Amino acid sequence: MLSLEDLTSIERIVAIDAETTGFRVPSPAEIKKMPKGLRLPGVVIEIGCLELLRNGDDGWKAGESWQRRIQPGGPVSKASIDVHGINPAELKNAPSFRDVLDEFEAFIGQDVLLAHSAENEMEFLNFEYARAGRCGFDEMIFGATDFVCTQDLSRQFFPGVPGSLDVLCDRLWVDRSDRFEHHGALLDAVLTAEAFMKMAGGFVQDDTRYMSFGDQ
């Protein structure tokens, strides 16, 4: 993953988050064993992005956002619904990932992506790109050098502390009250961006909290 030092000459970053069906992405080895012609259901049901623009030498500011609900073509687990509150009925007329792909790519461009637990977002995106026919299931469109991970950064700033987004927000006094009931792709992208901006901006250690009301 990229570090803060790698961003010195970067002018735009896109914070990204995906809400999912709750089912894991099958491995390339598992997919090879499946019957030919089998159409795999997707995992992403909502994707949210927020651009961050360079603001001075060390700072960042929020810019435009982009969000879409996505029809996965398969079931959504109850455990996942409990987290994000997105009912399958709400996705009935939503576009597929392939349908929004051009729009998504136009928004993110070739810029660095920012995510919390970025490995998850990489896995989801690479799988959906393969389903859309943009690459093979054993190929990667997105890799570690495309992402900055706020979970990795949080472990550098707060060693030994749980690496969840909730804990990080609480440490940095980022208001996550909108997340108490349900998660959301754009909401989580915004919180990730706010946490990143505080860490990148050189927050004062004494201004952090050493408690958390959750660990999700």
C-alpha atoms as a PDB file:
ATOM      1  CA  MET A   1       0.000   0.000   0.000  1.00  0.00           C
ATOM      2  CA  LEU A   2       1.061   3.583  -0.552  1.00  0.00           C
ATOM      3  CA  SER A   3       2.301   5.657   2.379  1.00  0.00           C
ATOM      4  CA  LEU A   4       1.766   9.330   3.165  1.00  0.00           C
ATOM      5  CA  GLU A   5       5.254   9.990   1.807  1.00  0.00           C
ATOM      6  CA  ASP A   6       4.206   8.535  -1.551  1.00  0.00           C
ATOM      7  CA  LEU A   7       1.544  11.245  -1.917  1.00  0.00           C
ATOM      8  CA  THR A   8       3.889  14.239  -1.983  1.00  0.00           C
ATOM      9  CA  SER A   9       3.231  15.061  -5.637  1.00  0.00           C
ATOM     10  CA  ILE A  10      -0.353  13.765  -5.752  1.00  0.00           C
ATOM     11  CA  GLU A  11      -3.085  16.368  -6.330  1.00  0.00           C
ATOM     12  CA  ARG A  12      -6.218  14.194  -6.180  1.00  0.00           C
ATOM     13  CA  ILE A  13      -7.220  11.098  -4.211  1.00  0.00           C
ATOM     14  CA  VAL A  14     -10.532   9.250  -4.341  1.00  0.00           C
ATOM     15  CA  ALA A  15     -11.891   7.749  -1.118  1.00  0.00           C
ATOM     16  CA  ILE A  16     -13.932   4.654  -1.894  1.00  0.00           C
ATOM     17  CA  ASP A  17     -16.127   2.183  -0.045  1.00  0.00           C
ATOM     18  CA  ALA A  18     -18.369  -0.680  -1.106  1.00  0.00           C
ATOM     19  CA  GLU A  19     -21.293  -2.308   0.674  1.00  0.00           C
ATOM     20  CA  THR A  20     -21.690  -5.965  -0.234  1.00  0.00           C
ATOM     21  CA  THR A  21     -23.973  -8.971  -0.234  1.00  0.00           C
ATOM     22  CA  GLY A  22     -22.033 -10.414   2.680  1.00  0.00           C
ATOM     23  CA  PHE A  23     -20.891 -13.431   0.684  1.00  0.00           C
ATOM     24  CA  ARG A  24     -17.190 -13.949   0.113  1.00  0.00           C
ATOM     25  CA  VAL A  25     -15.466 -13.672  -3.232  1.00  0.00           C
ATOM     26  CA  PRO A  26     -14.559 -17.126  -4.594  1.00  0.00           C
ATOM     27  CA  SER A  27     -10.894 -17.694  -5.335  1.00  0.00           C
ATOM     28  CA  PRO A  28      -9.639 -18.119  -8.931  1.00  0.00           C
ATOM     29  CA  ALA A  29      -8.941 -21.789  -8.119  1.00  0.00           C
ATOM     30  CA  GLU A  30     -12.540 -22.284  -6.971  1.00  0.00           C
ATOM     31  CA  ILE A  31     -13.888 -20.532 -10.053  1.00  0.00           C
ATOM     32  CA  LYS A  32     -11.850 -22.786 -12.366  1.00  0.00           C
ATOM     33  CA  LYS A  33     -13.586 -25.820 -10.874  1.00  0.00           C
ATOM     34  CA  MET A  34     -17.063 -24.402 -11.522  1.00  0.00           C
ATOM     35  CA  PRO A  35     -19.095 -25.465 -14.580  1.00  0.00           C
ATOM     36  CA  LYS A  36     -18.307 -23.461 -17.708  1.00  0.00           C
ATOM     37  CA  GLY A  37     -20.931 -20.858 -18.480  1.00  0.00           C
ATOM     38  CA  LEU A  38     -21.984 -20.507 -14.849  1.00  0.00           C
ATOM     39  CA  ARG A  39     -22.840 -16.864 -14.189  1.00  0.00           C
ATOM     40  CA  LEU A  40     -21.448 -15.876 -10.818  1.00  0.00           C
ATOM     41  CA  PRO A  41     -23.470 -13.407  -8.738  1.00  0.00           C
ATOM     42  CA  GLY A  42     -21.816 -10.154  -7.771  1.00  0.00           C
ATOM     43  CA  VAL A  43     -20.800  -9.051  -4.300  1.00  0.00           C
ATOM     44  CA  VAL A  44     -21.058  -5.240  -4.502  1.00  0.00           C
ATOM     45  CA  ILE A  45     -24.493  -3.699  -3.932  1.00  0.00           C
ATOM     46  CA  GLU A  46     -23.476  -0.097  -3.312  1.00  0.00           C
ATOM     47  CA  ILE A  47     -20.377   1.901  -4.071  1.00  0.00           C
ATOM     48  CA  GLY A  48     -19.543   5.388  -2.848  1.00  0.00           C
ATOM     49  CA  CYS A  49     -16.660   7.720  -3.694  1.00  0.00           C
ATOM     50  CA  LEU A  50     -15.468  11.115  -2.497  1.00  0.00           C
ATOM     51  CA  GLU A  51     -12.661  13.038  -4.156  1.00  0.00           C
ATOM     52  CA  LEU A  52     -10.011  14.764  -2.059  1.00  0.00           C
ATOM     53  CA  LEU A  53      -8.128  17.648  -3.621  1.00  0.00           C
ATOM     54  CA  ARG A  54      -4.767  19.008  -2.561  1.00  0.00           C
ATOM     55  CA  ASN A  55      -5.220  22.149  -0.449  1.00  0.00           C
ATOM     56  CA  GLY A  56      -1.860  23.749   0.212  1.00  0.00           C
ATOM     57  CA  ASP A  57       1.361  21.914   0.923  1.00  0.00           C
ATOM     58  CA  ASP A  58       0.050  19.479   3.529  1.00  0.00           C
ATOM     59  CA  GLY A  59      -3.724  19.710   3.499  1.00  0.00           C
ATOM     60  CA  TRP A  60      -6.643  18.192   1.614  1.00  0.00           C
ATOM     61  CA  LYS A  61     -10.222  19.278   1.011  1.00  0.00           C
ATOM     62  CA  ALA A  62     -13.314  17.324   0.006  1.00  0.00           C
ATOM     63  CA  GLY A  63     -14.612  17.748  -3.522  1.00  0.00           C
ATOM     64  CA  GLU A  64     -17.295  15.982  -5.551  1.00  0.00           C
ATOM     65  CA  SER A  65     -18.901  12.668  -4.589  1.00  0.00           C
ATOM     66  CA  TRP A  66     -20.367   9.744  -6.523  1.00  0.00           C
ATOM     67  CA  GLN A  67     -22.648   6.948  -5.302  1.00  0.00           C
ATOM     68  CA  ARG A  68     -24.650   4.158  -6.913  1.00  0.00           C
ATOM     69  CA  ARG A  69     -26.737   1.202  -5.782  1.00  0.00           C
ATOM     70  CA  ILE A  70     -25.956  -1.968  -7.752  1.00  0.00           C
ATOM     71  CA  GLN A  71     -27.973  -5.083  -8.590  1.00  0.00           C
ATOM     72  CA  PRO A  72     -25.719  -8.038  -7.718  1.00  0.00           C
ATOM     73  CA  GLY A  73     -27.737 -10.680  -9.540  1.00  0.00           C
ATOM     74  CA  GLY A  74     -27.833 -12.850  -6.440  1.00  0.00           C
ATOM     75  CA  PRO A  75     -28.908 -13.001  -2.787  1.00  0.00           C
ATOM     76  CA  VAL A  76     -27.957 -10.608   0.012  1.00  0.00           C
ATOM     77  CA  SER A  77     -27.227 -12.152   3.400  1.00  0.00           C
ATOM     78  CA  LYS A  78     -29.275 -11.182   6.451  1.00  0.00           C
ATOM     79  CA  ALA A  79     -26.089 -10.414   8.368  1.00  0.00           C
ATOM     80  CA  SER A  80     -25.105  -7.951   5.663  1.00  0.00           C
ATOM     81  CA  ILE A  81     -28.547  -6.321   5.643  1.00  0.00           C
ATOM     82  CA  ASP A  82     -28.247  -5.818   9.395  1.00  0.00           C
ATOM     83  CA  VAL A  83     -25.037  -3.852   8.767  1.00  0.00           C
ATOM     84  CA  HIS A  84     -26.010  -1.613   5.845  1.00  0.00           C
ATOM     85  CA  GLY A  85     -29.813  -1.786   5.937  1.00  0.00           C
ATOM     86  CA  ILE A  86     -30.116  -2.249   2.169  1.00  0.00           C
ATOM     87  CA  ASN A  87     -33.037  -4.558   1.404  1.00  0.00           C
ATOM     88  CA  PRO A  88     -32.834  -6.698  -1.768  1.00  0.00           C
ATOM     89  CA  ALA A  89     -36.145  -5.185  -2.908  1.00  0.00           C
ATOM     90  CA  GLU A  90     -34.415  -1.801  -3.099  1.00  0.00           C
ATOM     91  CA  LEU A  91     -31.977  -3.252  -5.633  1.00  0.00           C
ATOM     92  CA  LYS A  92     -34.579  -4.743  -7.966  1.00  0.00           C
ATOM     93  CA  ASN A  93     -34.302  -1.967 -10.556  1.00  0.00           C
ATOM     94  CA  ALA A  94     -30.710  -0.964  -9.821  1.00  0.00           C
ATOM     95  CA  PRO A  95     -28.128  -1.163 -12.619  1.00  0.00           C
ATOM     96  CA  SER A  96     -25.510  -3.895 -12.746  1.00  0.00           C
ATOM     97  CA  PHE A  97     -21.870  -3.176 -11.980  1.00  0.00           C
ATOM     98  CA  ARG A  98     -21.140  -3.407 -15.698  1.00  0.00           C
ATOM     99  CA  ASP A  99     -23.789  -0.742 -16.355  1.00  0.00           C
ATOM    100  CA  VAL A 100     -22.128   1.782 -14.029  1.00  0.00           C
ATOM    101  CA  LEU A 101     -18.532   0.867 -14.831  1.00  0.00           C
ATOM    102  CA  ASP A 102     -17.873   3.637 -17.358  1.00  0.00           C
ATOM    103  CA  GLU A 103     -19.353   6.205 -14.991  1.00  0.00           C
ATOM    104  CA  PHE A 104     -17.285   4.834 -12.100  1.00  0.00           C
ATOM    105  CA  GLU A 105     -14.074   4.933 -14.125  1.00  0.00           C
ATOM    106  CA  ALA A 106     -14.800   8.472 -15.280  1.00  0.00           C
ATOM    107  CA  PHE A 107     -15.045   9.564 -11.645  1.00  0.00           C
ATOM    108  CA  ILE A 108     -11.960   7.822 -10.266  1.00  0.00           C
ATOM    109  CA  GLY A 109      -9.809   8.462 -13.337  1.00  0.00           C
ATOM    110  CA  GLN A 110      -6.230   7.274 -12.875  1.00  0.00           C
ATOM    111  CA  ASP A 111      -5.985   8.692  -9.368  1.00  0.00           C
ATOM    112  CA  VAL A 112      -4.865   7.042  -6.147  1.00  0.00           C
ATOM    113  CA  LEU A 113      -7.677   5.367  -4.220  1.00  0.00           C
ATOM    114  CA  LEU A 114      -8.193   5.631  -0.463  1.00  0.00           C
ATOM    115  CA  ALA A 115      -9.995   2.975   1.566  1.00  0.00           C
ATOM    116  CA  HIS A 116     -10.230   1.521   5.039  1.00  0.00           C
ATOM    117  CA  SER A 117      -9.127  -2.109   4.895  1.00  0.00           C
ATOM    118  CA  ALA A 118      -8.166  -1.514   1.276  1.00  0.00           C
ATOM    119  CA  GLU A 119      -7.482  -5.190   0.587  1.00  0.00           C
ATOM    120  CA  ASN A 120     -11.225  -5.835   0.826  1.00  0.00           C
ATOM    121  CA  GLU A 121     -12.065  -3.104  -1.670  1.00  0.00           C
ATOM    122  CA  MET A 122      -9.379  -4.413  -4.040  1.00  0.00           C
ATOM    123  CA  GLU A 123     -10.829  -7.909  -3.859  1.00  0.00           C
ATOM    124  CA  PHE A 124     -14.391  -6.704  -4.482  1.00  0.00           C
ATOM    125  CA  LEU A 125     -13.422  -4.444  -7.385  1.00  0.00           C
ATOM    126  CA  ASN A 126     -11.201  -6.997  -9.107  1.00  0.00           C
ATOM    127  CA  PHE A 127     -13.955  -9.607  -8.874  1.00  0.00           C
ATOM    128  CA  GLU A 128     -16.588  -7.233 -10.262  1.00  0.00           C
ATOM    129  CA  TYR A 129     -14.273  -6.159 -13.092  1.00  0.00           C
ATOM    130  CA  ALA A 130     -13.804  -9.831 -13.990  1.00  0.00           C
ATOM    131  CA  ARG A 131     -17.573 -10.419 -13.928  1.00  0.00           C
ATOM    132  CA  ALA A 132     -17.946  -7.438 -16.252  1.00  0.00           C
ATOM    133  CA  GLY A 133     -15.475  -8.998 -18.689  1.00  0.00           C
ATOM    134  CA  ARG A 134     -12.737  -6.416 -18.173  1.00  0.00           C
ATOM    135  CA  CYS A 135     -10.182  -8.983 -16.997  1.00  0.00           C
ATOM    136  CA  GLY A 136      -9.815 -12.625 -16.046  1.00  0.00           C
ATOM    137  CA  PHE A 137     -10.703 -13.884 -12.581  1.00  0.00           C
ATOM    138  CA  ASP A 138      -7.021 -14.611 -12.015  1.00  0.00           C
ATOM    139  CA  GLU A 139      -5.998 -11.061 -13.001  1.00  0.00           C
ATOM    140  CA  MET A 140      -5.901  -7.828 -11.029  1.00  0.00           C
ATOM    141  CA  ILE A 141      -6.960  -4.423 -12.296  1.00  0.00           C
ATOM    142  CA  PHE A 142      -6.309  -2.896  -8.877  1.00  0.00           C
ATOM    143  CA  GLY A 143      -3.262  -3.627  -6.738  1.00  0.00           C
ATOM    144  CA  ALA A 144      -1.561  -2.397  -3.585  1.00  0.00           C
ATOM    145  CA  THR A 145       0.168   0.475  -5.395  1.00  0.00           C
ATOM    146  CA  ASP A 146      -3.237   1.909  -6.356  1.00  0.00           C
ATOM    147  CA  PHE A 147      -4.368   2.371  -2.751  1.00  0.00           C
ATOM    148  CA  VAL A 148      -3.707   4.214   0.473  1.00  0.00           C
ATOM    149  CA  CYS A 149      -5.171   2.251   3.393  1.00  0.00           C
ATOM    150  CA  THR A 150      -6.363   4.172   6.455  1.00  0.00           C
ATOM    151  CA  GLN A 151      -6.344   0.950   8.455  1.00  0.00           C
ATOM    152  CA  ASP A 152      -2.609   0.619   7.797  1.00  0.00           C
ATOM    153  CA  LEU A 153      -2.106   4.269   8.709  1.00  0.00           C
ATOM    154  CA  SER A 154      -4.125   3.855  11.912  1.00  0.00           C
ATOM    155  CA  ARG A 155      -1.840   1.025  13.020  1.00  0.00           C
ATOM    156  CA  GLN A 156       1.159   3.293  12.499  1.00  0.00           C
ATOM    157  CA  PHE A 157      -0.388   6.136  14.489  1.00  0.00           C
ATOM    158  CA  PHE A 158      -2.026   3.938  17.164  1.00  0.00           C
ATOM    159  CA  PRO A 159      -0.004   0.709  17.570  1.00  0.00           C
ATOM    160  CA  GLY A 160      -1.829  -2.143  19.271  1.00  0.00           C
ATOM    161  CA  VAL A 161      -5.259  -0.538  18.890  1.00  0.00           C
ATOM    162  CA  PRO A 162      -8.101  -2.288  16.972  1.00  0.00           C
ATOM    163  CA  GLY A 163      -8.007  -1.184  13.359  1.00  0.00           C
ATOM    164  CA  SER A 164     -11.707  -0.666  12.693  1.00  0.00           C
ATOM    165  CA  LEU A 165     -13.069   2.511  11.122  1.00  0.00           C
ATOM    166  CA  ASP A 166     -15.226   3.146  14.194  1.00  0.00           C
ATOM    167  CA  VAL A 167     -12.240   3.026  16.528  1.00  0.00           C
ATOM    168  CA  LEU A 168     -10.182   5.257  14.240  1.00  0.00           C
ATOM    169  CA  CYS A 169     -12.964   7.847  14.010  1.00  0.00           C
ATOM    170  CA  ASP A 170     -13.358   7.857  17.786  1.00  0.00           C
ATOM    171  CA  ARG A 171      -9.632   8.332  18.273  1.00  0.00           C
ATOM    172  CA  LEU A 172      -9.565  11.278  15.909  1.00  0.00           C
ATOM    173  CA  TRP A 173     -12.826  12.898  17.065  1.00  0.00           C
ATOM    174  CA  VAL A 174     -14.474  12.264  13.698  1.00  0.00           C
ATOM    175  CA  ASP A 175     -18.259  12.338  14.130  1.00  0.00           C
ATOM    176  CA  ARG A 176     -19.625   8.938  13.100  1.00  0.00           C
ATOM    177  CA  SER A 177     -23.103   9.313  14.623  1.00  0.00           C
ATOM    178  CA  ASP A 178     -24.723   8.786  11.205  1.00  0.00           C
ATOM    179  CA  ARG A 179     -23.177   5.307  11.259  1.00  0.00           C
ATOM    180  CA  PHE A 180     -24.686   4.200  14.579  1.00  0.00           C
ATOM    181  CA  GLU A 181     -27.690   2.526  12.927  1.00  0.00           C
ATOM    182  CA  HIS A 182     -26.345   1.447   9.530  1.00  0.00           C
ATOM    183  CA  HIS A 183     -23.247   1.679   7.385  1.00  0.00           C
ATOM    184  CA  GLY A 184     -23.357   3.182   3.894  1.00  0.00           C
ATOM    185  CA  ALA A 185     -20.871   3.251   1.030  1.00  0.00           C
ATOM    186  CA  LEU A 186     -20.714   7.030   0.638  1.00  0.00           C
ATOM    187  CA  LEU A 187     -20.954   7.593   4.394  1.00  0.00           C
ATOM    188  CA  ASP A 188     -18.036   5.247   5.024  1.00  0.00           C
ATOM    189  CA  ALA A 189     -16.030   6.833   2.203  1.00  0.00           C
ATOM    190  CA  VAL A 190     -16.609  10.255   3.783  1.00  0.00           C
ATOM    191  CA  LEU A 191     -15.563   9.026   7.244  1.00  0.00           C
ATOM    192  CA  THR A 192     -12.486   7.373   5.751  1.00  0.00           C
ATOM    193  CA  ALA A 193     -11.607  10.633   4.013  1.00  0.00           C
ATOM    194  CA  GLU A 194     -12.082  12.672   7.187  1.00  0.00           C
ATOM    195  CA  ALA A 195      -9.886  10.301   9.196  1.00  0.00           C
ATOM    196  CA  PHE A 196      -7.242  10.393   6.465  1.00  0.00           C
ATOM    197  CA  MET A 197      -7.227  14.191   6.348  1.00  0.00           C
ATOM    198  CA  LYS A 198      -6.646  14.346  10.097  1.00  0.00           C
ATOM    199  CA  MET A 199      -3.785  11.847   9.972  1.00  0.00           C
ATOM    200  CA  ALA A 200      -2.228  13.471   6.903  1.00  0.00           C
ATOM    201  CA  GLY A 201      -2.578  16.921   8.445  1.00  0.00           C
ATOM    202  CA  GLY A 202      -0.431  16.195  11.473  1.00  0.00           C
ATOM    203  CA  PHE A 203      -3.043  16.077  14.248  1.00  0.00           C
ATOM    204  CA  VAL A 204      -1.873  16.683  17.807  1.00  0.00           C
ATOM    205  CA  GLN A 205      -1.598  13.417  19.734  1.00  0.00           C
ATOM    206  CA  ASP A 206      -3.121  14.998  22.854  1.00  0.00           C
ATOM    207  CA  ASP A 207      -6.256  15.781  20.866  1.00  0.00           C
ATOM    208  CA  THR A 208      -7.070  12.122  20.269  1.00  0.00           C
ATOM    209  CA  ARG A 209      -9.431   9.975  22.277  1.00  0.00           C
ATOM    210  CA  TYR A 210      -8.387   6.706  23.841  1.00  0.00           C
ATOM    211  CA  MET A 211     -11.780   5.049  23.819  1.00  0.00           C
ATOM    212  CA  SER A 212     -14.324   3.763  21.346  1.00  0.00           C
ATOM    213  CA  PHE A 213     -18.007   2.988  21.467  1.00  0.00           C
ATOM    214  CA  GLY A 214     -17.775   0.235  18.878  1.00  0.00           C
ATOM    215  CA  ASP A 215     -15.494  -1.947  16.802  1.00  0.00           C
ATOM    216  CA  GLN A 216     -17.084  -2.594  13.429  1.00  0.00           C
END
